[in-house]
Amino acid sequence: MTRVQDVYPDNRVSLREVGLRDGLQLVKTFPSTSAKQRWIRDEYGAGVRHFEVGSFLPAKTFPQFADVREIIATIAALPGAHGVALALNERGVNEALASGVAEIATVVSATEEHSQANANRSRESAIANVKRLCDLRDASAHKPIVNAAISMALGCSITGAVDPKEVLKLVDKCLEAGVDFVAIADTVGYAGPKQVGELTKAAVKLSGAKPVCVHLHDTRGMGIANASAALDAGARILDGSLGGLGGCPFAPGATGNVVFEDLAFLCESKGFATGIDIDKLIAVRSILRSEMPGETLYGGLARAGLPGGAAAHAPA
Amino acid sequence: MTRVQDVYPDNRVSLREVGLRDGLQLVKTFPSTSAKQRWIRDEYGAGVRHFEVGSFLPAKTFPQFADVREIIATIAALPGAHGVALALNERGVNEALASGVAEIATVVSATEEHSQANANRSRESAIANVKRLCDLRDASAHKPIVNAAISMALGCSITGAVDPKEVLKLVDKCLEAGVDFVAIADTVGYAGPKQVGELTKAAVKLSGAKPVCVHLHDTRGMGIANASAALDAGARILDGSLGGLGGCPFAPGATGNVVFEDLAFLCESKGFATGIDIDKLIAVRSILRSEMPGETLYGGLARAGLPGGAAAHAPA
């Protein structure tokens, strides 16, 4: 059994590359399997160890994740690398368990309105799904890590403001259901650092010895500031995507996840060693550029290079 | 005499639009005087009250500031609006005093190396210049506010790291010379929020009843996170430029100042009322786009709109 502290030690920050899943959720074109594999191997070479690699959603609707099993195998072959796959229902969970993926992520909407509109189920039914996932995990041979993300936790595309008490109730229920940790997701990038800090602090307290992940989108340019607040509040797992790849279905033209390389710089600047070589990480952007020429890549480090360093000063 | 607390009340945050000076420092083309006036009037209409409007540098070298006196007059005609102009030597200071501008800003480099390379003078001589500026201010009829910015205060394009003790010594000397307040400038965008917070806190302590300004560049994507840290540490004057207009002479391709509209959103999200209508502010970008089509404008709010609001969702 993989213990969550082995994968996400509580004395350091773990940065997860979620570009291969969340970043590809909305793209017009997506990389070939071999390009995804180069993306992973090159980031691994830069020191990245945590990857969200895809989801077990119907391949007809999400062809970008049809190769999820191959990508999981790619990660499994890299010593110390950790792969995460998303599964939203029991069919997906069973496929994820059968794939041998090291971690299964699932989602509960923070608001009843979004849960019904987006997943066609109540929050209660989503929590039951989390419980079922944990039971199946317990019955499995390799017992993957399970995490539940509370989507729209800091603002909802339907209701607007979200009551943090409601979110914390869901966090509690997910922990009770047996997840290894909970992720707080600002799915539509509504929040500022004060709100992120306060909710993260409460979630950290509720989680006890379990880590807390904060999953941020840079929709309104607050991504890095929010990540900084999340770190200050005790989050030790943060998600990002290379070049901020991805978008937001509820804000056309908006950026995606927090820029991974800027996130690494933020952590280092705050004294959290990430083990990531930022120059090498920036170089991986070339794979995304050639595979998805229509996607805008963001990021300050890629433009300006490391302070006083010999990093590329060319716009990228 | 204008008292600094009337212009920058200590119970609120004052956001200064520095795009008309710092933002225009490096641009390939610059707006006509009438376009600058529309820029100011439209931002004033959006609630902005503080503008850095230009500098008294030789018009031969900096033709973008040749109309600085007209722009100062434009500001003076708007009730409650406050104009700031930069002056780096005694000739400039005398011209600034004669212009009747409400505030004169000057600069001291944090490092001896940068002071010599950039201004061809020692830091001691720069401090003497600050003292001379304060004496001339005292002898003037309208007694403008004087501020001194410590440039490269959080990292230097020549020396790299900067000793905060050296910066605080310069802050102290500027305050002793009689400035109304000091600005801490991350001129090349080297810093992360921890460093910004620590230096700001120390500068706030040294400044006593005088406000502290923090002037940030978004060179490496840390601008908003650094602004958040500066606010937490007690800074109550923050600079930004619409669309992040501007660049960095030491990092080609890099962004300029913190994006003004995102900065306003940050402040509001932290509970600091700015009096700024962000949607109206975003609309002012059209002036910059048409006057300077070659400049990239940045910003999350302009792309995504206000959360749950009716803001423009079109990419801009």
XYZ file of C-alpha atoms in Angstrom:
632
model
C 0.000 0.000 0.000
C 1.279 3.431 -0.947
C 1.222 5.678 2.076
C 0.251 9.228 1.197
C 3.193 10.665 3.168
C 5.640 8.720 1.025
C 4.279 10.346 -2.100
C 3.548 13.759 -0.574
C 5.943 14.257 2.356
C 4.556 16.771 4.815
C 7.922 18.503 5.274
C 8.072 19.788 1.713
C 5.916 21.111 -1.103
C 4.834 18.774 -3.894
C 4.045 20.432 -7.202
C 1.822 18.495 -9.554
C 1.837 18.928 -13.320
C -1.832 18.733 -14.252
C -1.396 19.989 -17.824
C -1.771 16.480 -19.227
C -5.293 16.313 -17.776
C -6.767 19.663 -16.802
C -4.614 21.450 -19.380
C -5.911 19.223 -22.165
C -9.553 19.354 -21.092
C -10.451 22.140 -23.526
C -7.693 22.307 -26.135
C -8.516 22.332 -29.821
C -5.753 19.892 -30.712
C -3.890 17.614 -28.348
C -0.461 15.998 -28.313
C 0.185 12.530 -29.645
C 0.917 9.810 -27.112
C 4.617 9.972 -27.905
C 4.620 13.770 -27.415
C 2.893 13.332 -24.056
C 5.567 10.805 -23.163
C 8.355 13.243 -24.116
C 6.582 15.969 -22.119
C 6.532 13.699 -19.056
C 10.095 12.419 -19.490
C 11.508 15.906 -20.023
C 9.683 17.289 -16.984
C 10.839 14.275 -15.022
C 14.365 15.175 -16.127
C 13.722 18.672 -14.783
C 12.803 17.197 -11.412
C 9.005 16.966 -11.590
C 7.655 13.861 -9.862
C 3.862 14.300 -9.715
C 1.701 14.180 -12.826
C -2.028 14.147 -13.409
C -2.042 12.120 -16.575
C -5.581 11.902 -17.837
C -9.042 10.786 -16.953
C -11.274 7.765 -17.294
C -14.026 9.650 -19.054
C -15.672 8.246 -22.199
C -12.992 8.272 -24.936
C -15.675 9.201 -27.493
C -16.195 12.563 -25.771
C -12.630 13.007 -24.564
C -10.333 11.496 -27.192
C -7.405 13.378 -25.629
C -7.485 10.847 -22.786
C -7.950 7.682 -24.854
C -4.287 6.819 -24.227
C -4.510 7.231 -20.446
C -3.366 3.651 -19.768
C -0.228 4.085 -21.864
C 0.567 7.338 -20.077
C 0.051 5.685 -16.701
C 2.542 2.997 -17.788
C 5.008 5.711 -18.862
C 4.886 7.248 -15.401
C 5.130 3.850 -13.693
C 8.389 3.199 -15.539
C 10.057 6.331 -14.103
C 11.527 5.722 -10.636
C 9.857 7.935 -8.039
C 7.309 9.374 -10.472
C 3.686 9.414 -9.357
C 0.670 9.357 -11.650
C -2.856 10.550 -10.948
C -5.947 9.876 -13.045
C -9.412 11.334 -12.747
C -12.496 9.151 -12.408
C -15.969 10.563 -11.910
C -18.218 7.518 -11.710
C -18.075 3.833 -10.787
C -17.260 2.694 -14.307
C -14.359 5.141 -14.395
C -13.230 4.136 -10.920
C -13.171 0.453 -11.878
C -11.194 1.226 -15.015
C -8.802 3.381 -12.999
C -8.319 0.637 -10.419
C -7.695 -1.901 -13.185
C -5.111 0.431 -14.778
C -2.914 0.251 -11.703
C -2.621 4.050 -11.511
C -1.011 5.176 -8.248
C -3.675 7.767 -7.419
C -7.301 8.249 -8.337
C -8.807 11.732 -8.164
C -12.495 12.436 -8.065
C -14.610 15.556 -7.792
C -17.455 16.886 -5.662
C -19.041 20.218 -6.594
C -19.169 22.783 -3.807
C -22.678 23.882 -4.694
C -25.818 21.862 -5.265
C -26.565 23.972 -8.347
C -23.245 23.190 -10.017
C -23.401 19.538 -9.011
C -26.771 19.155 -10.699
C -25.884 21.225 -13.763
C -22.425 19.779 -14.353
C -22.661 16.201 -13.114
C -26.396 15.644 -13.077
C -26.308 14.443 -9.497
C -26.687 15.811 -5.996
C -23.703 16.548 -3.795
C -24.902 13.750 -1.545
C -24.710 11.335 -4.460
C -21.207 12.659 -5.259
C -20.145 11.969 -1.676
C -21.620 8.451 -1.949
C -19.467 8.024 -5.041
C -16.397 9.087 -3.049
C -17.295 6.534 -0.370
C -17.741 3.820 -3.011
C -14.354 4.758 -4.509
C -12.702 4.402 -1.098
C -14.365 1.038 -0.521
C -13.205 -0.226 -3.915
C -9.721 1.100 -3.126
C -9.725 -0.810 0.165
C -10.750 -3.975 -1.622
C -8.128 -3.569 -4.342
C -4.721 -5.234 -4.419
C -2.540 -2.145 -4.929
C -4.656 0.321 -2.931
C -4.031 3.570 -4.825
C -4.136 6.928 -3.105
C -7.561 8.561 -3.385
C -8.183 12.285 -3.419
C -11.389 14.247 -3.736
C -11.356 17.755 -5.128
C -14.044 20.176 -4.067
C -14.627 22.032 -7.325
C -15.975 25.610 -7.322
C -14.824 25.759 -3.690
C -13.938 29.441 -3.932
C -16.628 30.674 -6.252
C -19.171 29.038 -8.513
C -19.950 29.775 -12.139
C -23.643 29.370 -11.332
C -24.192 30.716 -7.822
C -21.291 33.181 -7.631
C -20.206 33.299 -4.014
C -19.799 30.005 -2.143
C -20.249 29.618 1.588
C -16.968 28.285 3.030
C -18.958 26.436 5.702
C -20.589 24.368 2.956
C -17.184 23.575 1.478
C -15.789 22.518 4.827
C -18.786 20.274 5.394
C -17.948 18.524 2.117
C -14.267 18.338 3.047
C -15.275 16.650 6.284
C -17.553 14.182 4.509
C -14.834 13.265 2.014
C -12.328 12.691 4.810
C -14.894 10.619 6.649
C -15.488 8.611 3.483
C -11.824 7.658 3.574
C -9.983 9.813 1.035
C -6.245 10.243 1.576
C -6.567 13.950 1.062
C -8.844 16.673 -0.189
C -8.104 19.294 -2.832
C -9.598 22.775 -2.684
C -10.228 23.917 -6.265
C -10.773 27.459 -7.489
C -12.137 26.028 -10.711
C -13.176 29.343 -12.243
C -10.478 31.531 -10.683
C -12.839 33.719 -8.671
C -10.814 34.054 -5.503
C -8.206 36.387 -4.117
C -5.458 35.407 -1.688
C -7.356 36.330 1.471
C -10.206 33.946 0.669
C -7.804 31.200 -0.450
C -5.746 31.565 2.721
C -8.751 31.416 5.004
C -10.354 28.373 3.359
C -7.032 26.550 3.087
C -6.274 27.151 6.748
C -9.632 25.694 7.761
C -9.194 22.708 5.430
C -5.690 22.062 6.808
C -7.074 22.069 10.336
C -9.876 19.652 9.389
C -7.455 17.375 7.540
C -5.232 16.729 10.545
C -2.294 14.565 9.499
C -3.520 14.339 5.905
C -2.099 16.817 3.402
C -4.188 19.477 1.650
C -3.951 20.179 -2.058
C -4.907 23.548 -3.530
C -5.800 23.571 -7.206
C -5.864 27.052 -8.689
C -6.709 28.609 -12.011
C -5.095 31.854 -13.083
C -8.290 33.077 -14.720
C -8.025 36.554 -13.206
C -4.280 36.805 -12.694
C -4.493 35.882 -9.011
C -3.046 32.368 -9.423
C 0.433 32.943 -8.003
C -0.809 35.248 -5.232
C -3.385 32.602 -4.302
C -0.739 29.873 -4.337
C 1.394 31.988 -2.036
C -1.531 32.370 0.357
C -2.232 28.619 0.176
C 1.375 27.844 1.103
C 1.221 30.314 3.988
C -1.935 28.560 5.186
C -0.295 25.150 5.174
C -1.153 23.590 1.795
C 1.698 21.321 0.748
C 0.374 20.054 -2.591
C -0.177 22.563 -5.382
C -1.320 21.960 -8.942
C -0.139 23.834 -12.016
C 0.286 23.341 -15.748
C 3.278 24.116 -17.905
C 2.747 27.482 -19.571
C -0.605 27.781 -17.814
C -2.009 25.467 -20.484
C -5.756 25.109 -20.426
C -8.741 27.328 -20.148
C -11.948 27.814 -18.341
C -15.251 26.634 -19.825
C -17.025 29.465 -18.013
C -14.725 32.308 -19.131
C -13.810 32.104 -22.807
C -10.351 33.459 -23.518
C -9.267 32.978 -19.926
C -6.049 31.274 -18.911
C -5.892 27.830 -17.427
C -4.125 26.476 -14.369
C -1.440 28.377 -12.518
C 1.730 28.503 -14.604
C 3.805 25.572 -13.369
C 7.239 27.136 -13.848
C 6.193 30.373 -12.093
C 4.743 28.257 -9.295
C 8.104 26.509 -8.887
C 9.830 29.913 -8.751
C 7.331 31.112 -6.139
C 7.980 28.065 -3.945
C 11.756 28.399 -4.196
C 11.496 32.135 -3.416
C 9.569 31.265 -0.264
C 12.197 28.777 0.840
C 10.360 25.608 -0.237
C 12.771 23.456 -2.216
C 10.919 21.829 -5.101
C 13.751 19.825 -6.649
C 12.755 21.355 -9.981
C 15.245 22.903 -12.416
C 13.254 25.845 -13.761
C 15.406 26.391 -16.861
C 14.941 22.750 -17.843
C 11.219 23.048 -17.144
C 10.923 26.102 -19.401
C 12.626 24.170 -22.200
C 9.754 21.641 -22.150
C 7.405 24.361 -23.428
C 8.774 23.730 -26.922
C 6.920 20.385 -26.977
C 3.631 22.121 -26.185
C 4.297 24.835 -28.758
C 4.948 22.390 -31.554
C 2.109 20.018 -30.615
C -0.498 22.702 -29.892
C 0.475 25.785 -31.927
C -3.008 27.260 -31.403
C -2.701 27.414 -27.625
C -1.342 30.497 -25.863
C 1.341 29.713 -23.320
C 1.735 32.063 -20.369
C 4.393 32.643 -17.769
C 6.797 35.228 -16.440
C 9.821 32.995 -16.037
C 9.677 31.824 -19.631
C 9.701 35.461 -20.814
C 12.317 36.884 -18.496
C 14.418 33.944 -17.322
C 15.610 33.373 -13.812
C 16.864 36.502 -12.021
C 20.451 37.192 -12.944
C 20.658 33.782 -14.531
C 21.780 32.646 -17.935
C 18.214 31.673 -18.838
C 16.815 32.294 -22.264
C 15.871 35.932 -22.602
C 13.943 35.385 -25.788
C 10.160 35.734 -25.687
C 8.607 32.306 -25.471
C 0.959 72.870 1.571
C -0.367 69.497 0.567
C -0.159 67.123 3.466
C 0.776 63.623 2.410
C -2.092 62.077 4.433
C -4.612 64.130 2.480
C -3.368 62.629 -0.764
C -2.581 59.158 0.572
C -4.859 58.520 3.565
C -3.383 55.883 5.854
C -6.715 54.145 6.373
C -6.995 53.045 2.756
C -4.954 51.845 -0.210
C -3.983 54.313 -2.925
C -3.328 52.798 -6.332
C -1.192 54.856 -8.671
C -1.351 54.575 -12.469
C 2.286 54.824 -13.525
C 1.731 53.738 -17.110
C 2.048 57.301 -18.373
C 5.628 57.422 -17.059
C 7.128 54.027 -16.293
C 4.879 52.355 -18.846
C 6.077 54.709 -21.585
C 9.768 54.537 -20.662
C 10.576 51.859 -23.244
C 7.712 51.811 -25.744
C 8.394 51.949 -29.473
C 5.603 54.445 -30.146
C 3.820 56.579 -27.615
C 0.388 58.186 -27.365
C -0.318 61.712 -28.526
C -0.953 64.317 -25.854
C -4.673 64.177 -26.499
C -4.664 60.380 -26.212
C -2.802 60.663 -22.893
C -5.460 63.127 -21.781
C -8.256 60.735 -22.741
C -6.410 57.941 -20.932
C -6.258 60.060 -17.783
C -9.823 61.331 -18.012
C -11.252 57.878 -18.647
C -9.308 56.377 -15.742
C -10.391 59.298 -13.595
C -13.954 58.454 -14.615
C -13.269 54.888 -13.453
C -12.231 56.232 -10.065
C -8.434 56.448 -10.380
C -7.009 59.471 -8.537
C -3.220 59.030 -8.569
C -1.185 59.304 -11.749
C 2.512 59.367 -12.461
C 2.405 61.539 -15.538
C 5.906 61.825 -16.920
C 9.412 62.909 -16.129
C 11.628 65.944 -16.410
C 14.297 64.146 -18.367
C 15.801 65.713 -21.507
C 13.038 65.791 -24.138
C 15.602 64.980 -26.832
C 16.213 61.567 -25.289
C 12.696 61.041 -23.961
C 10.293 62.661 -26.440
C 7.432 60.694 -24.847
C 7.620 63.099 -21.888
C 7.996 66.374 -23.823
C 4.351 67.192 -23.019
C 4.736 66.584 -19.281
C 3.609 70.135 -18.397
C 0.392 69.799 -20.387
C -0.326 66.466 -18.726
C 0.305 67.962 -15.294
C -2.226 70.683 -16.172
C -4.716 68.027 -17.282
C -4.457 66.335 -13.886
C -4.659 69.644 -12.026
C -7.982 70.377 -13.720
C -9.583 67.186 -12.354
C -10.939 67.634 -8.802
C -9.144 65.317 -6.386
C -6.709 63.989 -8.965
C -3.061 63.895 -7.988
C -0.109 64.071 -10.394
C 3.440 62.850 -9.885
C 6.444 63.637 -12.063
C 9.921 62.163 -11.961
C 13.020 64.338 -11.642
C 16.502 62.900 -11.338
C 18.767 65.929 -11.085
C 18.647 69.577 -9.992
C 17.701 70.892 -13.418
C 14.802 68.449 -13.511
C 13.799 69.287 -9.955
C 13.704 73.001 -10.729
C 11.612 72.373 -13.828
C 9.295 70.126 -11.829
C 8.908 72.746 -9.107
C 8.166 75.406 -11.724
C 5.538 73.131 -13.322
C 3.470 73.170 -10.157
C 3.182 69.375 -10.131
C 1.697 68.097 -6.874
C 4.382 65.473 -6.257
C 7.968 65.035 -7.325
C 9.480 61.556 -7.371
C 13.162 60.864 -7.458
C 15.298 57.720 -7.401
C 18.211 56.303 -5.435
C 19.763 53.017 -6.577
C 20.002 50.342 -3.913
C 23.465 49.276 -5.000
C 26.581 51.332 -5.584
C 27.222 49.375 -8.791
C 23.828 50.207 -10.288
C 24.008 53.812 -9.128
C 27.322 54.313 -10.915
C 26.333 52.372 -14.045
C 22.843 53.812 -14.431
C 23.115 57.343 -13.049
C 26.869 57.898 -13.133
C 26.906 58.939 -9.499
C 27.413 57.422 -6.085
C 24.511 56.573 -3.820
C 25.805 59.271 -1.464
C 25.497 61.809 -4.256
C 21.964 60.528 -4.992
C 21.041 61.036 -1.332
C 22.512 64.588 -1.499
C 20.234 65.125 -4.491
C 17.241 63.981 -2.415
C 18.233 66.412 0.335
C 18.594 69.241 -2.208
C 15.146 68.371 -3.621
C 13.626 68.555 -0.131
C 15.329 71.918 0.530
C 14.033 73.329 -2.738
C 10.579 71.957 -1.909
C 10.699 73.691 1.484
C 11.662 76.943 -0.198
C 8.927 76.661 -2.837
C 5.521 78.296 -2.732
C 3.315 75.243 -3.283
C 5.526 72.703 -1.469
C 4.820 69.543 -3.483
C 4.994 66.104 -1.926
C 8.394 64.500 -2.409
C 9.027 60.783 -2.623
C 12.217 58.863 -3.158
C 12.143 55.409 -4.707
C 14.869 52.934 -3.872
C 15.328 51.230 -7.222
C 16.688 47.664 -7.442
C 15.655 47.360 -3.778
C 14.761 43.685 -4.155
C 17.383 42.566 -6.627
C 19.832 44.313 -8.909
C 20.464 43.729 -12.590
C 24.199 44.111 -11.896
C 24.872 42.611 -8.475
C 21.997 40.143 -8.287
C 21.035 39.852 -4.644
C 20.696 43.069 -2.617
C 21.290 43.274 1.111
C 18.053 44.531 2.736
C 20.163 46.261 5.399
C 21.676 48.455 2.692
C 18.201 49.293 1.392
C 16.928 50.194 4.845
C 19.966 52.427 5.401
C 18.992 54.313 2.227
C 15.339 54.457 3.316
C 16.480 55.979 6.583
C 18.689 58.536 4.831
C 15.875 59.566 2.484
C 13.464 60.005 5.397
C 16.117 62.000 7.255
C 16.580 64.148 4.144
C 12.915 65.091 4.422
C 10.991 63.056 1.867
C 7.277 62.591 2.506
C 7.573 58.905 1.817
C 9.809 56.253 0.359
C 8.985 53.756 -2.359
C 10.475 50.278 -2.442
C 10.981 49.310 -6.083
C 11.483 45.822 -7.491
C 12.731 47.396 -10.708
C 13.704 44.152 -12.416
C 11.073 41.891 -10.858
C 13.507 39.620 -9.039
C 11.591 39.145 -5.812
C 9.038 36.751 -4.446
C 6.380 37.609 -1.866
C 8.403 36.539 1.178
C 11.212 38.966 0.365
C 8.770 41.755 -0.524
C 6.837 41.251 2.690
C 9.926 41.301 4.873
C 11.461 44.404 3.310
C 8.136 46.244 3.254
C 7.517 45.459 6.911
C 10.907 46.880 7.859
C 10.380 49.979 5.694
C 6.927 50.551 7.215
C 8.456 50.365 10.683
C 11.214 52.838 9.750
C 8.718 55.200 8.104
C 6.615 55.692 11.226
C 3.643 57.914 10.372
C 4.727 58.288 6.742
C 3.211 55.931 4.186
C 5.234 53.357 2.249
C 4.863 52.826 -1.474
C 5.759 49.544 -3.137
C 6.522 49.677 -6.843
C 6.509 46.270 -8.488
C 7.244 44.868 -11.902
C 5.602 41.671 -13.062
C 8.738 40.516 -14.860
C 8.525 36.965 -13.517
C 4.804 36.718 -12.882
C 5.150 37.464 -9.163
C 3.672 40.988 -9.350
C 0.262 40.349 -7.830
C 1.608 37.922 -5.219
C 4.210 40.522 -4.266
C 1.572 43.254 -4.085
C -0.486 41.036 -1.800
C 2.539 40.550 0.468
C 3.234 44.307 0.433
C -0.346 45.014 1.519
C -0.083 42.431 4.297
C 3.121 44.122 5.445
C 1.478 47.545 5.639
C 2.220 49.240 2.307
C -0.680 51.549 1.479
C 0.527 52.980 -1.859
C 0.961 50.593 -4.771
C 1.973 51.352 -8.337
C 0.700 49.637 -11.447
C 0.119 50.271 -15.128
C -2.949 49.609 -17.216
C -2.482 46.313 -19.044
C 0.939 45.958 -17.428
C 2.227 48.381 -20.048
C 5.972 48.770 -20.112
C 8.971 46.520 -20.048
C 12.262 45.990 -18.385
C 15.495 47.227 -19.952
C 17.330 44.341 -18.335
C 15.008 41.555 -19.472
C 13.964 41.910 -23.108
C 10.486 40.569 -23.761
C 9.542 40.902 -20.105
C 6.364 42.524 -18.882
C 6.228 45.910 -17.234
C 4.576 47.107 -14.059
C 1.977 45.112 -12.207
C -1.286 45.080 -14.170
C -3.317 47.943 -12.729
C -6.751 46.418 -13.151
C -5.651 43.100 -11.591
C -4.095 45.075 -8.754
C -7.426 46.808 -8.146
C -9.162 43.415 -8.091
C -6.559 42.093 -5.639
C -7.134 45.021 -3.290
C -10.907 44.700 -3.411
C -10.634 40.939 -2.805
C -8.577 41.653 0.308
C -11.170 44.098 1.602
C -9.374 47.313 0.621
C -11.860 49.539 -1.162
C -10.104 51.310 -4.040
C -12.992 53.369 -5.388
C -12.123 51.990 -8.828
C -14.692 50.545 -11.239
C -12.755 47.673 -12.779
C -15.024 47.263 -15.807
C -14.595 50.949 -16.654
C -10.856 50.635 -16.112
C -10.650 47.686 -18.510
C -12.451 49.735 -21.150
C -9.584 52.270 -21.098
C -7.281 49.628 -22.584
C -8.782 50.401 -25.987
C -6.926 53.729 -25.968
C -3.612 51.979 -25.376
C -4.376 49.380 -28.030
C -5.124 51.942 -30.691
C -2.260 54.282 -29.766
C 0.373 51.581 -29.262
C -0.677 48.591 -31.379
C 2.832 47.114 -31.056
C 2.665 46.763 -27.283
C 1.388 43.610 -25.609
C -1.208 44.260 -22.945
C -1.484 41.787 -20.107
C -4.057 41.089 -17.438
C -6.409 38.451 -16.130
C -9.424 40.656 -15.510
C -9.409 41.976 -19.050
C -9.463 38.416 -20.383
C -12.001 36.872 -18.034
C -14.058 39.751 -16.666
C -15.122 40.166 -13.090
C -16.317 36.969 -11.371
C -19.930 36.314 -12.181
C -20.183 39.794 -13.597
C -21.433 41.095 -16.873
C -17.908 42.144 -17.878
C -16.689 41.708 -21.406
C -15.733 38.098 -21.950
C -13.950 38.808 -25.202
C -10.173 38.470 -25.246
C -8.580 41.896 -24.979
